């Protein structure tokens, strides 16, 4: 089994308007993931608004979450930053706090070249000693990893996995095949884009990096287990029942939607960091309606 | 005359590998701009790597630069940040340091909606009291201002100008005309993208926000003055002599190129903040060659 596999659940990081993390609320979110039995927790991912939190607040979030897991579930921590030295420090912090791996995106302001991203990743892996998951997220970073760059990075000691962005469903099998043949056997290959997870997992991806699992872990876990057990029919049935949620994600973004779900479920009432705004009342009603439908469908 | 007009020169912000600003080198850069007589200085713009510098270092850069100008030249300071509260603080710092205006980009990690950007800009303008220049830079922020959003923002008290991105040369005249008719009379309209500046200025834009002017102010100023005086022939002649430089900007990015020019001219030997790498030796040779050609051409 690869270093990371199964369901990696990405919770939000509840914080107040000044950017101070609400560690009690974060612990409630993490406790739900532990009880559900997800395979890993993706802390301080894009959903966890890592780029909007200071180093100190990221440290507080990490230590609260890892305390809550009691070491029972691997924590993959977002360590991305605009500056290389800052990303190194964040990875060192994550290692010191007990994170299993660091999730590193090619965060950029000035557009970066392939060589710059290669140096950035190699430096963070080498100087931190923390196993690094390549976080390919062009939707936020606007950097696109080429197949050649992934192949180069996968040879770097300490770079152990990749979280791929959404692919078109019909292209996942061939994308996965090509990436598998270009990376070491132990290299873990996973996908985000919740709506393509069923397809990715049944095609043999190692990991589903899931936003929805951060707030609704049970249903996501059932999907992953069905796919892992070769029960494609069940995996696709669960995926179909989640289709209205995927539509919300596409319409309002997964980030804004899961903040609303956390509120509706009574888990926490946090709002995303400004300038990101919470969903408007009409959108919230739509989310509430979808949640009700989902409950009926899965009952 | 509009609030901002003529040539706004954007210097690099020399800093050491730990992100500490070299204020002596910055003052040398600013002194060159003062001697040349540029109309304003765009401090801590994208060329000034503002997103890679801490609040404290941005403050140090601002106070060193404004001290060097002696208040004789308006300083427009980059105040962009991912968080709204941070951008407010940076704008307050800039105001306290004596900046004339703040240059605010729609910096994003999670992609932003139009309403979010509107709120972000309004909040920074209202809470800081610093006149705000809309910094439309999709090449770094990946946010695209629509004509409707610019029209809305131009009505907000304290939002006084726009720095537009490069347009296709053949579209500048109509773009400028539409924006002029949708914004208040006192609203200052300028363009970046050095290679289209001659066209923008001769079509009646208020300001050229120029990367090259941050290191070669004299030639840029001659171009602007020619355009302002209606001497289109001379403006286009100077622009043509700069064509090899524009090619370098397009090939290596203006940011990396002007670091090299500053080094070649002996002004300062700083490197851009990592992960951004300095140009490779072969590219540096190309830059040196272009500089020599330019000197001959303008002799």
Coordinates of C-alpha atoms in Angstrom, one line a residue, chain B:
Chain B
X1 CA -5.0 67.1 -14.9
X2 CA -5.9 63.8 -13.2
X3 CA -4.8 62.8 -9.8
X4 CA -2.0 60.6 -11.3
X5 CA -0.6 61.3 -14.6
X6 CA 2.5 61.0 -16.8
X7 CA 5.2 58.5 -15.9
X8 CA 4.9 56.3 -12.8
X9 CA 8.2 54.4 -12.4
X10 CA 8.2 51.0 -10.6
X11 CA 11.6 50.1 -9.1
X12 CA 12.6 46.7 -7.7
X13 CA 12.8 46.4 -3.9
X14 CA 16.3 45.0 -3.3
X15 CA 16.3 42.6 -0.4
X16 CA 18.5 39.9 1.0
X17 CA 17.7 36.1 0.9
X18 CA 15.9 36.4 4.2
X19 CA 13.5 39.1 2.9
X20 CA 15.2 42.0 4.6
X21 CA 15.0 45.1 2.4
X22 CA 18.4 46.8 1.5
X23 CA 17.2 50.4 2.1
X24 CA 20.5 51.8 1.0
X25 CA 20.2 50.2 -2.4
X26 CA 16.5 51.1 -2.6
X27 CA 17.4 54.8 -1.9
X28 CA 19.9 54.6 -4.8
X29 CA 17.2 53.4 -7.1
X30 CA 14.8 56.1 -5.9
X31 CA 17.4 58.8 -6.2
X32 CA 17.8 57.9 -9.9
X33 CA 14.1 58.4 -10.4
X34 CA 14.1 61.7 -8.6
X35 CA 17.0 63.0 -10.7
X36 CA 15.2 61.9 -13.9
X37 CA 12.1 63.7 -12.7
X38 CA 9.5 61.0 -13.1
X39 CA 5.9 62.0 -12.3
X40 CA 5.4 59.4 -9.6
X41 CA 7.1 56.4 -8.0
X42 CA 5.2 53.0 -7.9
X43 CA 6.8 51.6 -4.8
X44 CA 6.2 48.0 -3.8
X45 CA 4.4 47.1 -7.0
X46 CA 4.6 43.6 -8.5
X47 CA 8.1 44.6 -9.7
X48 CA 8.8 45.7 -6.1
X49 CA 7.9 42.1 -5.0
X50 CA 5.4 43.4 -2.4
X51 CA 3.7 40.1 -2.0
X52 CA 7.0 38.5 -0.9
X53 CA 7.8 41.1 1.8
X54 CA 6.5 41.2 5.4
X55 CA 4.5 44.2 6.7
X56 CA 7.6 45.4 8.7
X57 CA 9.8 45.2 5.6
X58 CA 7.2 47.0 3.5
X59 CA 7.2 49.7 6.1
X60 CA 11.0 50.0 6.0
X61 CA 11.0 50.2 2.2
X62 CA 8.3 52.9 2.3
X63 CA 9.9 55.1 4.8
X64 CA 13.4 54.9 3.2
X65 CA 11.9 55.7 -0.3
X66 CA 9.8 58.6 0.9
X67 CA 12.7 60.0 2.9
X68 CA 14.8 59.9 -0.3
X69 CA 12.1 61.7 -2.4
X70 CA 11.9 64.4 0.3
X71 CA 8.2 64.6 -0.6
X72 CA 9.0 66.1 -4.0
X73 CA 7.5 63.1 -6.0
X74 CA 4.2 61.3 -5.2
X75 CA 4.7 57.7 -4.1
X76 CA 2.1 55.2 -4.9
X77 CA 2.6 52.2 -2.7
X78 CA 1.5 48.6 -3.2
X79 CA -0.9 47.6 -0.4
X80 CA -2.2 44.3 -1.7
X81 CA -2.6 41.2 0.5
X82 CA -4.7 38.0 0.6
X83 CA -6.7 39.1 3.6
X84 CA -8.8 42.2 3.7
X85 CA -7.7 43.2 7.2
X86 CA -4.1 42.9 6.2
X87 CA -4.6 45.1 3.2
X88 CA -6.3 47.6 5.4
X89 CA -3.3 47.6 7.8
X90 CA -0.9 48.0 4.9
X91 CA -2.8 50.9 3.5
X92 CA -2.9 52.5 6.9
X93 CA 0.9 52.0 7.1
X94 CA 1.4 53.6 3.7
X95 CA -0.8 56.6 4.7
X96 CA 1.2 57.0 7.9
X97 CA 4.5 56.8 6.0
X98 CA 3.3 59.6 3.6
X99 CA 2.4 57.7 0.5
X100 CA 0.2 59.6 -1.9
X101 CA -2.0 56.6 -2.9
X102 CA -2.2 52.9 -2.5
X103 CA -2.0 50.4 -5.3
X104 CA -4.5 47.6 -4.6
X105 CA -4.6 44.4 -6.6
X106 CA -7.2 41.7 -6.3
X107 CA -4.7 39.3 -4.8
X108 CA -6.3 35.9 -4.4
X109 CA -5.8 32.3 -3.5
X110 CA -9.4 31.1 -3.5
X111 CA -10.8 32.6 -6.7
X112 CA -12.9 35.7 -5.8
X113 CA -16.3 36.8 -7.0
X114 CA -17.0 40.3 -8.2
X115 CA -18.9 41.1 -5.0
X116 CA -16.0 40.0 -2.9
X117 CA -13.5 42.2 -4.8
X118 CA -15.9 45.1 -4.5
X119 CA -16.2 44.7 -0.8
X120 CA -12.4 44.2 -0.4
X121 CA -11.6 47.4 -2.3
X122 CA -14.4 49.4 -0.6
X123 CA -13.3 48.3 2.8
X124 CA -9.6 49.2 2.3
X125 CA -10.5 52.6 0.9
X126 CA -12.9 53.4 3.7
X127 CA -10.9 52.1 6.6
X128 CA -7.5 53.5 5.5
X129 CA -8.5 56.9 4.1
X130 CA -5.7 56.4 1.6
X131 CA -6.6 57.2 -2.1
X132 CA -6.7 53.8 -3.9
X133 CA -5.5 53.0 -7.4
X134 CA -7.2 49.8 -8.7
X135 CA -4.4 47.5 -9.8
X136 CA -5.8 45.2 -12.5
X137 CA -3.1 42.6 -13.0
X138 CA -4.6 39.3 -14.1
X139 CA -1.1 38.0 -14.9
X140 CA -0.4 37.7 -11.2
X141 CA -3.8 37.7 -9.5
X142 CA -5.8 35.8 -12.1
X143 CA -8.7 38.0 -11.3
X144 CA -10.3 39.9 -14.3
X145 CA -12.0 43.2 -13.6
X146 CA -15.1 43.5 -15.8
X147 CA -16.1 47.0 -17.1
X148 CA -19.1 46.8 -14.8
X149 CA -16.9 46.2 -11.7
X150 CA -14.6 49.1 -12.6
X151 CA -17.6 51.4 -13.1
X152 CA -18.9 50.4 -9.7
X153 CA -15.6 50.8 -7.9
X154 CA -14.9 54.2 -9.6
X155 CA -18.0 55.5 -7.7
X156 CA -16.6 54.5 -4.3
X157 CA -15.2 57.5 -2.4
X158 CA -11.4 57.3 -2.3
X159 CA -11.0 55.0 -5.3
X160 CA -9.4 57.5 -7.7
X161 CA -7.5 55.7 -10.5
X162 CA -6.9 52.5 -12.3
X163 CA -3.7 50.8 -13.6
X164 CA -5.0 48.7 -16.5
X165 CA -3.1 45.6 -17.7
X166 CA -1.8 45.4 -21.2
X167 CA -4.4 45.6 -23.9
X168 CA -3.8 44.6 -27.5
X169 CA -2.5 47.8 -29.1
X170 CA -5.3 48.0 -31.6
X171 CA -7.8 47.8 -28.7
X172 CA -6.3 50.5 -26.5
X173 CA -8.1 53.4 -28.0
X174 CA -11.6 51.9 -27.7
X175 CA -10.9 50.4 -24.2
X176 CA -9.8 53.8 -23.0
X177 CA -12.8 55.5 -24.6
X178 CA -15.2 53.1 -22.9
X179 CA -13.5 53.3 -19.5
X180 CA -13.4 57.1 -19.7
X181 CA -17.1 57.3 -20.4
X182 CA -17.9 55.0 -17.5
X183 CA -15.8 56.7 -14.8
X184 CA -15.8 60.2 -13.2
X185 CA -14.0 63.0 -15.0
X186 CA -11.3 63.1 -12.2
X187 CA -10.7 59.4 -12.4
X188 CA -7.1 58.7 -13.6
X189 CA -6.7 56.0 -16.2
X190 CA -3.4 54.4 -16.9
X191 CA -1.8 51.3 -18.4
X192 CA 1.0 48.9 -17.7
X193 CA 2.6 46.5 -20.2
X194 CA 5.6 48.6 -21.2
X195 CA 5.4 47.6 -24.8
X196 CA 2.0 49.3 -25.3
X197 CA 2.7 52.4 -23.4
X198 CA 3.5 54.6 -26.4
X199 CA 0.2 53.6 -27.9
X200 CA -1.7 54.2 -24.7
X201 CA -0.2 57.6 -24.0
X202 CA -0.7 58.9 -27.5
X203 CA -4.3 57.8 -27.3
X204 CA -4.8 60.0 -24.2
X205 CA -4.2 57.7 -21.2
X206 CA -3.3 59.6 -18.1
X207 CA -0.5 57.4 -16.8
X208 CA 2.1 54.9 -17.9
X209 CA 2.8 52.6 -15.1
X210 CA 6.2 51.4 -16.2
X211 CA 8.6 48.6 -15.1
X212 CA 11.4 49.8 -17.3
X213 CA 11.2 53.4 -15.9
X214 CA 12.1 51.9 -12.5
X215 CA 15.6 51.3 -13.8
X216 CA 15.9 53.4 -17.0
X217 CA 13.8 56.4 -16.2
X218 CA 15.3 58.9 -18.7
X219 CA 14.4 57.1 -21.9
X220 CA 10.9 56.3 -20.6
X221 CA 10.4 59.9 -19.7
X222 CA 11.4 61.1 -23.2
X223 CA 8.8 58.7 -24.6
X224 CA 6.0 60.0 -22.3
X225 CA 6.9 63.7 -22.8
X226 CA 6.8 63.2 -26.6
X227 CA 3.4 61.5 -26.4
X228 CA 2.1 64.2 -24.1
X229 CA 3.3 66.9 -26.5
X230 CA 1.6 65.3 -29.4
X231 CA 4.9 64.3 -31.0
X232 CA 3.7 60.8 -32.0
X233 CA 6.6 60.3 -34.4
X234 CA 9.2 60.8 -31.7
X235 CA 7.2 58.6 -29.2
X236 CA 7.1 55.8 -31.7
X237 CA 10.7 56.2 -32.6
X238 CA 11.7 55.8 -28.9
X239 CA 9.3 52.9 -28.5
X240 CA 10.9 51.2 -31.5
X241 CA 14.4 51.6 -30.0
X242 CA 13.1 49.8 -26.9
X243 CA 11.6 46.9 -28.9
X244 CA 14.6 44.6 -27.9
X245 CA 13.9 45.3 -24.3
X246 CA 10.2 44.5 -24.7
X247 CA 11.2 41.2 -26.2
X248 CA 13.3 40.4 -23.2
X249 CA 10.4 41.3 -20.9
X250 CA 8.1 38.9 -22.8
X251 CA 10.7 36.1 -22.9
X252 CA 12.1 36.3 -19.3
X253 CA 9.4 38.5 -17.6
X254 CA 10.0 42.2 -16.9
X255 CA 10.7 41.4 -13.2
X256 CA 13.7 39.0 -13.8
X257 CA 15.0 41.3 -16.6
X258 CA 15.1 44.5 -14.5
X259 CA 16.9 42.8 -11.7
X260 CA 19.6 41.9 -14.3
X261 CA 19.7 45.4 -15.7
X262 CA 20.1 46.9 -12.2
X263 CA 23.1 44.5 -11.7
X264 CA 24.6 45.3 -15.1
X265 CA 24.3 49.0 -14.5
X266 CA 26.0 48.6 -11.1
X267 CA 23.0 50.0 -9.2
X268 CA 22.5 47.0 -7.1
X269 CA 23.2 43.2 -7.1
X270 CA 20.0 41.9 -5.5
X271 CA 18.3 38.8 -6.6
X272 CA 14.5 38.3 -6.6
X273 CA 13.0 36.5 -3.6
X274 CA 13.0 32.7 -3.9
X275 CA 11.4 30.8 -5.5
X276 CA 11.9 33.4 -8.3
X277 CA 15.4 32.7 -9.7
X278 CA 17.7 35.3 -11.2
X279 CA 18.3 34.9 -15.0
X280 CA 20.7 32.3 -16.2
X281 CA 24.1 33.4 -17.6
X282 CA 23.0 33.1 -21.2
X283 CA 19.9 35.2 -20.6
X284 CA 22.0 37.8 -18.8
X285 CA 24.3 38.0 -21.8
X286 CA 21.2 38.7 -24.0
X287 CA 20.2 41.5 -21.6
X288 CA 23.7 43.0 -21.7
X289 CA 23.7 42.9 -25.5
X290 CA 20.3 44.7 -25.6
X291 CA 21.5 47.4 -23.2
X292 CA 24.5 48.1 -25.4
X293 CA 22.3 48.3 -28.5
X294 CA 19.9 50.6 -26.8
X295 CA 22.8 52.9 -25.7
X296 CA 24.0 53.1 -29.3
X297 CA 20.5 53.7 -30.7
X298 CA 19.8 56.5 -28.3
X299 CA 23.2 58.1 -28.5

